[in-house]
CSV table of C-alpha atoms in Angstrom, one decimal:
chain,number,residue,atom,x,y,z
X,286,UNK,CA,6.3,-64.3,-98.8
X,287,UNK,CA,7.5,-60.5,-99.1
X,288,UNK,CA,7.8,-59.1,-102.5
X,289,UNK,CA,10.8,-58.6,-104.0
X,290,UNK,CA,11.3,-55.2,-105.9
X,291,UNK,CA,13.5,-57.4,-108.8
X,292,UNK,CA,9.9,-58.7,-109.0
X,293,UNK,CA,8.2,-56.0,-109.0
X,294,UNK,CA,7.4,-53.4,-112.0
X,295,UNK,CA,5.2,-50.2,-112.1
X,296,UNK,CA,2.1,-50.7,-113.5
X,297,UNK,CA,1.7,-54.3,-112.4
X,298,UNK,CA,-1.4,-55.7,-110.6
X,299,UNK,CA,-2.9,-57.9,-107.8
X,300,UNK,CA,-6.4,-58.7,-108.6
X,301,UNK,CA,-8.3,-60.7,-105.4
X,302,UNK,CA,-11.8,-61.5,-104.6
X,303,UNK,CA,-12.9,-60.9,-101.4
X,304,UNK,CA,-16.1,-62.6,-101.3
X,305,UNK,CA,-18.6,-63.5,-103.6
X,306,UNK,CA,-21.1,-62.9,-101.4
X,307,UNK,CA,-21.3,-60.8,-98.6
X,308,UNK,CA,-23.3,-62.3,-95.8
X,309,UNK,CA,-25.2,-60.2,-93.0
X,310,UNK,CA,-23.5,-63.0,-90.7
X,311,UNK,CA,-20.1,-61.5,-91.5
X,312,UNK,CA,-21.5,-58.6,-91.3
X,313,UNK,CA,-22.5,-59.4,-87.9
X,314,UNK,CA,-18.9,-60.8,-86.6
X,315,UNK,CA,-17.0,-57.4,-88.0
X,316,UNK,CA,-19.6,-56.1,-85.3
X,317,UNK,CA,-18.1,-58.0,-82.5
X,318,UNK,CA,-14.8,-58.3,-83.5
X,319,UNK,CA,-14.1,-54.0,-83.9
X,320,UNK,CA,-16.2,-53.5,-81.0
X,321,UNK,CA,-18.3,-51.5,-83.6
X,322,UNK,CA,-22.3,-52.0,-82.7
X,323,UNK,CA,-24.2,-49.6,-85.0
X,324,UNK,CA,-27.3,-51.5,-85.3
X,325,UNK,CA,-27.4,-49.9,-88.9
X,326,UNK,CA,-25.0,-52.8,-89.2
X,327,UNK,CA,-26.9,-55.7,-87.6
X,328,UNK,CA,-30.2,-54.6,-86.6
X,329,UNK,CA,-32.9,-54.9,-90.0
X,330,UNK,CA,-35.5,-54.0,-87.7
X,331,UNK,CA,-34.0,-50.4,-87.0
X,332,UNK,CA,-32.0,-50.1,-90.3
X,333,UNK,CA,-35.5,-50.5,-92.5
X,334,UNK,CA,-37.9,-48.7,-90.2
X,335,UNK,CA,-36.1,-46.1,-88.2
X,336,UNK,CA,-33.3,-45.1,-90.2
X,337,UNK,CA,-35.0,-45.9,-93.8
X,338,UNK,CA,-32.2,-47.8,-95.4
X,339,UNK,CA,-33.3,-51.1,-97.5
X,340,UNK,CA,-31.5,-53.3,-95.6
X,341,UNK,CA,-28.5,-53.4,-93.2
X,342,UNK,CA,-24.8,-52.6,-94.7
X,343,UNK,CA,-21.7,-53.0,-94.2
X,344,UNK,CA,-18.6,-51.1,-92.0
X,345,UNK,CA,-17.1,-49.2,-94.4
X,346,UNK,CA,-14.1,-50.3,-91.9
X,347,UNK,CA,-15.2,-54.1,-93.0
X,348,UNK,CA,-14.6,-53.4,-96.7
X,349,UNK,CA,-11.3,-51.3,-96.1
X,350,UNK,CA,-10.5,-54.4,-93.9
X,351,UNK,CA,-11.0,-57.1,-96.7
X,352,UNK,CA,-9.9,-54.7,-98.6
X,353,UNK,CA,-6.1,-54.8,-96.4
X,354,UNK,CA,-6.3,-58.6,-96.8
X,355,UNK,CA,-5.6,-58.3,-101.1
X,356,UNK,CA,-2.5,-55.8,-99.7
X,357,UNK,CA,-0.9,-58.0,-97.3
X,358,UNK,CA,-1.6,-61.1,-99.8
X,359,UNK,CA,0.8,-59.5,-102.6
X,360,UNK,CA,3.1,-57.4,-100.6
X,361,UNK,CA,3.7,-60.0,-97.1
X,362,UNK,CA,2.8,-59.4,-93.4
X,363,UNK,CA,4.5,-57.0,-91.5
X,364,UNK,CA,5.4,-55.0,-95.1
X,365,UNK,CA,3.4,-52.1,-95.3
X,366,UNK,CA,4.0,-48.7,-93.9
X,367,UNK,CA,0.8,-46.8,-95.0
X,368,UNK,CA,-3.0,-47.6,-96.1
X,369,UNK,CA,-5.7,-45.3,-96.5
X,370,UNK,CA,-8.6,-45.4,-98.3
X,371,UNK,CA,-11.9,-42.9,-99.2
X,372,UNK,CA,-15.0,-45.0,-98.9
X,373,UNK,CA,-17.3,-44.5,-101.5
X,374,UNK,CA,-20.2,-46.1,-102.0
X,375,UNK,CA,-22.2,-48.4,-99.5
X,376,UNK,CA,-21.7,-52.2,-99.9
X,377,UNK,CA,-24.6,-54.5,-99.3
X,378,UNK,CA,-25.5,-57.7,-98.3
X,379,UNK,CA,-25.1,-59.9,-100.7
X,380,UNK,CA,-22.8,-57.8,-103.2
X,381,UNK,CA,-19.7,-59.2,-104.8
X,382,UNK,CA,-16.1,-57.4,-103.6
X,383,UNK,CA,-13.1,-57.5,-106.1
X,384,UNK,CA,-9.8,-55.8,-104.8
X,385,UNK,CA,-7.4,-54.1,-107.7
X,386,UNK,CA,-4.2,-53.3,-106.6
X,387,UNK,CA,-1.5,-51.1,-108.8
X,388,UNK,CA,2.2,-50.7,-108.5
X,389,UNK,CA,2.3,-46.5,-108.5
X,390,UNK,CA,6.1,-46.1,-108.0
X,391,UNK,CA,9.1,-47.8,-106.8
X,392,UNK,CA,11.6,-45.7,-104.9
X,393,UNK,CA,14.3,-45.5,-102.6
X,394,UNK,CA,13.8,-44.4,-99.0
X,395,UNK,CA,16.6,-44.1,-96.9
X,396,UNK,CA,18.0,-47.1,-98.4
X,397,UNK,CA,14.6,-49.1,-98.1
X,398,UNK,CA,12.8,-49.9,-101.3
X,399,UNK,CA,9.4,-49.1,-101.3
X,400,UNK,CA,6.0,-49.5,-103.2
X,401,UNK,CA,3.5,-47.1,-103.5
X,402,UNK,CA,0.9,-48.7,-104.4
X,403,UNK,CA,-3.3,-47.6,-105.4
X,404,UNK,CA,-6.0,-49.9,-104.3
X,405,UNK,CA,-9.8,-49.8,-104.9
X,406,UNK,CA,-12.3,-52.3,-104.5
X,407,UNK,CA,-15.2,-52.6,-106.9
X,408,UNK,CA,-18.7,-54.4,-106.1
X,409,UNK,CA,-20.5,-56.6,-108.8
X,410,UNK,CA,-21.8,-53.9,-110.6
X,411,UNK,CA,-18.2,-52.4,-111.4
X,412,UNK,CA,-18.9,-49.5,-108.6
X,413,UNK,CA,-16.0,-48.6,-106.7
X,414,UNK,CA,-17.1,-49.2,-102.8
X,415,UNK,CA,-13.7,-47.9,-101.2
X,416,UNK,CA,-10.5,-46.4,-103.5
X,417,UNK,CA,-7.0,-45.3,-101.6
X,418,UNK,CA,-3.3,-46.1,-101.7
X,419,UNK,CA,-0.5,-48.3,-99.7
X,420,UNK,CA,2.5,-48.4,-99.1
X,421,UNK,CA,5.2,-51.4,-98.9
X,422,UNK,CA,8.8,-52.0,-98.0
X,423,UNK,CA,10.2,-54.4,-99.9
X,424,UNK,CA,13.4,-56.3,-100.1
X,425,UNK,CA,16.1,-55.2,-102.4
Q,42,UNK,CA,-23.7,-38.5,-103.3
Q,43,UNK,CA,-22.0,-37.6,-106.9
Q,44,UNK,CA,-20.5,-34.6,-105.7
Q,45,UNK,CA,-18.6,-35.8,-103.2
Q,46,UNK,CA,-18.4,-39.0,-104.7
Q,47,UNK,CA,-15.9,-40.5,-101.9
Q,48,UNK,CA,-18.4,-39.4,-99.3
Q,49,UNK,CA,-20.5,-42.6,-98.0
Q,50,UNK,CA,-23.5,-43.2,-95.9
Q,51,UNK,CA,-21.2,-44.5,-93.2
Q,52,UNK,CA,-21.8,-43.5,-89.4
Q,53,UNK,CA,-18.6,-42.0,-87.6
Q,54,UNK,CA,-16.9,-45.1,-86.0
Q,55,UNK,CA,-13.8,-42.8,-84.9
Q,56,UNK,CA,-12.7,-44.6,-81.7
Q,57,UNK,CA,-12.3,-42.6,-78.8
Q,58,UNK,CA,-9.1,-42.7,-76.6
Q,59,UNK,CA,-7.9,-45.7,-75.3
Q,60,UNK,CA,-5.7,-46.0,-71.5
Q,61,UNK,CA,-4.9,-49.5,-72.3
Q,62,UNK,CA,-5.4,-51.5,-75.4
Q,63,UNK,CA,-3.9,-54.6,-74.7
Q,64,UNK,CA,-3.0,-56.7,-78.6
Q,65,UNK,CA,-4.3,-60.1,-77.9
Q,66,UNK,CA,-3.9,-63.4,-80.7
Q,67,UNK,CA,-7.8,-64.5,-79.9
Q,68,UNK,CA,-8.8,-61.1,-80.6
Q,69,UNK,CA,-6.3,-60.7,-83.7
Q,70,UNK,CA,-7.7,-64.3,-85.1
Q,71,UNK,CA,-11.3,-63.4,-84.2
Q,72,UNK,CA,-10.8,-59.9,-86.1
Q,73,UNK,CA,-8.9,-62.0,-89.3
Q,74,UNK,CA,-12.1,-64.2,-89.4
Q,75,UNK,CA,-14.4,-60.9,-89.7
Q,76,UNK,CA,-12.7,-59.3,-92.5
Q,77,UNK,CA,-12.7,-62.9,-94.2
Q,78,UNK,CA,-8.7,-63.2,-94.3
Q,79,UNK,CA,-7.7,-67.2,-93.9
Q,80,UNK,CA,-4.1,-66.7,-93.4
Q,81,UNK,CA,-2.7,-69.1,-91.1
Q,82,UNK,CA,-0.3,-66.4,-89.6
Q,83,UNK,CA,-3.2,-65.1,-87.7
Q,84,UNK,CA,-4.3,-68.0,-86.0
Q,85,UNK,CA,-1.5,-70.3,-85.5
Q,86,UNK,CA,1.0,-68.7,-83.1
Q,87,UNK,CA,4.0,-71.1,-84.0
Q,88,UNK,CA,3.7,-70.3,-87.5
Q,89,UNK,CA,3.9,-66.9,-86.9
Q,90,UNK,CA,6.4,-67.2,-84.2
Q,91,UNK,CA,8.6,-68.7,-87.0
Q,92,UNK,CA,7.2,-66.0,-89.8
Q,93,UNK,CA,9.5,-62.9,-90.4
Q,94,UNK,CA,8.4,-60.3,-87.7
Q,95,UNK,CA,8.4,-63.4,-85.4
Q,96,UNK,CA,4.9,-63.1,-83.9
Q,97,UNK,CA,0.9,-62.9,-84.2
Q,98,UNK,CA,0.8,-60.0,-86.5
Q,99,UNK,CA,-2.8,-57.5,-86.7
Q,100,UNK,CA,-4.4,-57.0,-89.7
Q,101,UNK,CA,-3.6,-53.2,-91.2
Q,102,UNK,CA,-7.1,-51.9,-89.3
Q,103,UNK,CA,-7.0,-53.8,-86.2
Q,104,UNK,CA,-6.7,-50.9,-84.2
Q,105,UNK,CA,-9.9,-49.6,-84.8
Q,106,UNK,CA,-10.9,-52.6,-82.4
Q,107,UNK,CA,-9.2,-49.9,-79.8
Q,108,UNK,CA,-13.1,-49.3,-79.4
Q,109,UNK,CA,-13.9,-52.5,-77.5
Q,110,UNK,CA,-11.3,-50.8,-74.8
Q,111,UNK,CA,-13.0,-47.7,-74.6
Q,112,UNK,CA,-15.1,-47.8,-71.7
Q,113,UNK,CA,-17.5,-44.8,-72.6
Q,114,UNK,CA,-18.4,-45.9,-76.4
Q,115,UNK,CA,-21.1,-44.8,-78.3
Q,116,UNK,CA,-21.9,-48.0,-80.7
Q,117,UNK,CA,-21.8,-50.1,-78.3
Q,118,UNK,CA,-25.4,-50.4,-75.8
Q,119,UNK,CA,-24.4,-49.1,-72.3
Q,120,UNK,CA,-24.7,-52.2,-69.1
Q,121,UNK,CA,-28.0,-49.7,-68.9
Q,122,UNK,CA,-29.5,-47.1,-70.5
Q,123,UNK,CA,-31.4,-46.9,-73.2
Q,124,UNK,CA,-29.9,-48.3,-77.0
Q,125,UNK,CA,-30.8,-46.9,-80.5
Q,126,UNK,CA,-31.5,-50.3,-81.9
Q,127,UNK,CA,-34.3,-52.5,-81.6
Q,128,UNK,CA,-35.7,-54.3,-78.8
Q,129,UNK,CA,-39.6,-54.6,-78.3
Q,130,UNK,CA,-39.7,-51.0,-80.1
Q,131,UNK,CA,-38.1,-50.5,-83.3
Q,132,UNK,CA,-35.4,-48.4,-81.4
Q,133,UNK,CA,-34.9,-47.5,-77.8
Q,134,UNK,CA,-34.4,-43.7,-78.7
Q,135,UNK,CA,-35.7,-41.4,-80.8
Q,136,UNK,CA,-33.5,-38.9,-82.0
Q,137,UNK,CA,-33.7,-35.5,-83.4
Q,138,UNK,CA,-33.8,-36.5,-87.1
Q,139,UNK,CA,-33.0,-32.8,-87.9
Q,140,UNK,CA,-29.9,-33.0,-86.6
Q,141,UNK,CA,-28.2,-34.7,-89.0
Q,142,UNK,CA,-25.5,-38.0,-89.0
Q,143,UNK,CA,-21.9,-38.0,-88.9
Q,144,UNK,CA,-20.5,-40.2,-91.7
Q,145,UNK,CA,-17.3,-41.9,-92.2
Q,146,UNK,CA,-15.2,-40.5,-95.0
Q,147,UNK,CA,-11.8,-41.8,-94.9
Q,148,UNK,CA,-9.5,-43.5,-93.1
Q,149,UNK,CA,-5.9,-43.6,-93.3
Q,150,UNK,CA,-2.9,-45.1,-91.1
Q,151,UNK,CA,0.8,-44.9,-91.2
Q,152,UNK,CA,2.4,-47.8,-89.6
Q,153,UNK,CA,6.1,-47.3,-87.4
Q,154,UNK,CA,6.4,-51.2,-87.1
Q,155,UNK,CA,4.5,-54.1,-87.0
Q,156,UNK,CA,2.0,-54.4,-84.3
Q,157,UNK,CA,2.0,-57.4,-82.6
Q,158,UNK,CA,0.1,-60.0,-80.2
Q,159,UNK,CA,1.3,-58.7,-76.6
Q,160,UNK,CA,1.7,-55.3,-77.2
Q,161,UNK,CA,-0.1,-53.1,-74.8
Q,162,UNK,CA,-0.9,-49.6,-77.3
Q,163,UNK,CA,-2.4,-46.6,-75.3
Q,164,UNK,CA,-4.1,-44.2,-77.9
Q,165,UNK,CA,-4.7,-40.4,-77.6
Q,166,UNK,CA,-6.6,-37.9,-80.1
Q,167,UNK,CA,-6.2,-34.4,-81.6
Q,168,UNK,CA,-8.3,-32.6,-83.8
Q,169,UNK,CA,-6.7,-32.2,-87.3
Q,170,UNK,CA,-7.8,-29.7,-89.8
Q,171,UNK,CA,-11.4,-28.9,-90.4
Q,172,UNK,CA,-13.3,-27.5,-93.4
Q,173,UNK,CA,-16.6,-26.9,-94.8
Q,174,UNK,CA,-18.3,-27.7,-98.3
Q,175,UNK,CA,-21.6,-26.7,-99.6
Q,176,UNK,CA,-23.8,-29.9,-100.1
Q,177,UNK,CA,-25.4,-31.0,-103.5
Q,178,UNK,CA,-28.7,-30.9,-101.8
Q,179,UNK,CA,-28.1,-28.1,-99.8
Q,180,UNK,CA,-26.4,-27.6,-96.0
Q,181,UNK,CA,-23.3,-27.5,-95.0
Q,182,UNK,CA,-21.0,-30.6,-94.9
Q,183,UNK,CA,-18.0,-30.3,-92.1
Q,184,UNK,CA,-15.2,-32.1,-92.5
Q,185,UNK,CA,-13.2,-33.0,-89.5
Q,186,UNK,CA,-10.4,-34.6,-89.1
Q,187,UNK,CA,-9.2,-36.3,-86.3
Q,188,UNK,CA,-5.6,-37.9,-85.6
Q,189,UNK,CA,-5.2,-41.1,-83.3
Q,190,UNK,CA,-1.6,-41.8,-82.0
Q,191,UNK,CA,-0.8,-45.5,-80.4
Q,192,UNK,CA,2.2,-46.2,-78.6
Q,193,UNK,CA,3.1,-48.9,-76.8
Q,194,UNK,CA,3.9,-49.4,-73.2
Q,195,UNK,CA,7.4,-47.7,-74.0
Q,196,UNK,CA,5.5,-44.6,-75.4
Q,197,UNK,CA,7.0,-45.6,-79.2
Q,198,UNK,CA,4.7,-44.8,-81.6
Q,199,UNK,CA,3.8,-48.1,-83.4
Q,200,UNK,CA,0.3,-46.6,-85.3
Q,201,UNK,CA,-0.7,-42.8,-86.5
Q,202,UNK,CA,-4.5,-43.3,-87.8
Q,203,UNK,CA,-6.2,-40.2,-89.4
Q,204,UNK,CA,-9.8,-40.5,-89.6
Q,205,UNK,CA,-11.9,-37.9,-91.5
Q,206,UNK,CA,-15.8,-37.7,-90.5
Q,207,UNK,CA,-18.1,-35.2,-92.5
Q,208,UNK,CA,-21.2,-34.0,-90.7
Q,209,UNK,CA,-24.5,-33.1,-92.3
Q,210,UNK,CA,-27.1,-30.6,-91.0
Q,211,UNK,CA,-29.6,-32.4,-92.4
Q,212,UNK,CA,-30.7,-36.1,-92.9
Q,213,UNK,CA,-28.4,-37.7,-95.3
Q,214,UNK,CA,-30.5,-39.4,-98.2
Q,215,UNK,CA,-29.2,-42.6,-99.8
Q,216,UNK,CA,-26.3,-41.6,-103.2
C-alpha cells in the first residue's frame, strides 16, 4: 500500500525492527546474495587473527539494506526516488537494529507529491549504525 | 572514529562496471531473504505481477549485487589464485599492513523508475569529486567519490548510485 500524502504530516514517524538479533548466518547470505565476499564478513578465522577485529561484522550495505526494508514498508514498493545513507558505526553479530523514519517535508514536484524523508538506524545500545534520507512519491 | 563520526570500519565494496547485469526474481528473492525483508512481493511473481508497478520489484540496494556480474572482482576469491581469507593459513596473502584500507562511507542512489525482474542494466563509472581531511590520529584521509550509472538495454537510465570511499594511509583502528 502507497502512502497517501492526505495521510501523511511532517514530523510523523515509522518506527521498525529489523532484527533482534543479528546472526553471522545472515551475515553470511548478504555475502552471497551482493556478490560481496570480504571474509571480514564471514571468515572469524581471518577477521580475529589477521585483521584484528573481535569478531566478523556486518556489510554496512546489509544494514542500509534492512535499513530500505523500514522505507519501502511505510512509503510502498516502487515509491521512492532517492536513499542514501552515511554509515556510522559497525554493527555486530548479535546486536539489535531499530529503523526511525521522519517525515522532513512534503512538496510539490512537477505535479508529484513527494516525501523527503530522514532515516537512521540505531543498535541496542541507542548508537546510530547508519543515518541518511529518502525520498518518496506519493499519491495526491 | 568521533571525528568523522559517519566514517566506519567498512571495506570499499564499490562495484566495478558491469557489461551485462541481467535483474533476475531468484536473485531479487534470494537478495530480500539477506536483508531480512518478508514481503511476499519479492518472492511470489503473480502477486507482484498484480501489485502496482506490475512486476518482481528489487530492493532499493539491489544493484550493488551488479558485483556478482563483474567478472574481475576483488571480494570475491578468483577460479585460482591466491584469497585473503582463511584456508589452512589464517589468510592466503599477506598484505602490506602500512598501506592502509579503503573504507565505505556512504552510499546514496537516485532511482528514474522502478527496477524490475527482466531488466538487463549495463553500469559504467566516473570519478566524482575528491577531497582530503586530516585524521584524528593522524594521516591523511581521501575521500573519493565515485558515480555508477545503470541503464537498461534501451540505454535509459533506471539507477544513479554515488558511492563515497575514504582511504587511510595507515591501519584504521577500531572507533
Amino acid at each position: 500500500m502507497a502512502l497517501q500524502a492526505t495521510d501523511l504530516g511532517i514530523g510523523d514517524t515509522h518506527v521498525q525492527v529489523l532484527t533482534d538479533n543479528l546472526t553471522r548466518t545472515q551475515i553470511v547470505m548478504y555475502a552471497g546474495a551482493s556478490g560481496d565476499y570480504n571474509p571480514l564478513h564471514s571468515d572469524e578465522v581471518y577477521t580475529t587473527q589477521v585483521a584484528g577485529y573481535p569478531s566478523v561484522f556486518a556489510h554496512g550495505m546489509l544494514t542500509m539494506g534492512m535499513t530500505g526494508r523500514a522505507l519501502t514498508d511505510w512509503v510502498g514498493i516502487g515509491r521512492l526516488t532517492a536513499y542514501g545513507v552515511r554509515f556510522a558505526k559497525q554493527v555486530w553479530p548479535g546486536d539489535a537494529l531499530t529503523a526511525t523514519v521522519t517525515v522532513e517535508a512534503i512538496r510539490d514536484s512537477g505535479g508529484t507529491v513527494i516525501a523527503d524523508l530522514s532515516v537512521v538506524t540505531c543498535n541496542q545500545h541507542g548508537e546510530e549504525v547508519v543515518r541518511g534520507s529518502a525520498s518518496a512519491r506519493l499519491d495526491p | 572514529m568521533t571525528l568523522y563520526p559517519y566514517m566506519s570500519d567498512e571495506p570499499e565494496e564499490i562495484p566495478m562496471p558491469v557489461s551485462r547485469f541481467p535483474v533476475e526474481s531468484a536473485h531479487i528473492a534470494m537478495f530480500a531473504r539477506a536483508i531480512a525483508d518478508p514481503n511476499p512481493v519479492y518472492y511470489d511473481p503473480d502477486q507482484a505481477a498484480a501489485s502496482e508497478i506490475g512486476g518482481v520489484p528489487a530492493p532499493p540496494t539491489f544493484v550493488q549485487a551488479s558485483a556478482q556480474f563483474d567478472p574481475d572482482y576483488l571480494l570475491r576469491p578468483a577460479f585460482d589464485g591466491p584469497w585473503f581469507g582463511s584456508g589452512r593459513d589464517a589468510t592466503g596473502v599477506v598484505r602490506d599492513p602500512a598501506q592502509g584500507g579503503g573504507l565505505h562511507a556512504e552510499q546514496h542512489y537516485t532511482y528514474h523508475r522502478p527496477l524490475l525482474a527482466g531488466d538487463v542494466l549495463s553500469a559504467i563509472s566516473r570519478d566524482g569529486e575528491q577531497w582530503e581531511k586530516q585524521g584524528r590520529r593522524g594521516g591523511a584521509l581521501q575521500f573519493r567519490e565515485t558515480i555508477t550509472e545503470y541503464r537498461d538495454s534501451s540505454g535509459e537510465l533506471v539507477v544513479t548510485a554515488r558511492s563515497i570511499g575514504v582511504r587511510t594511509g595507515q591501519v584504521v583502528e577500531q572507533g
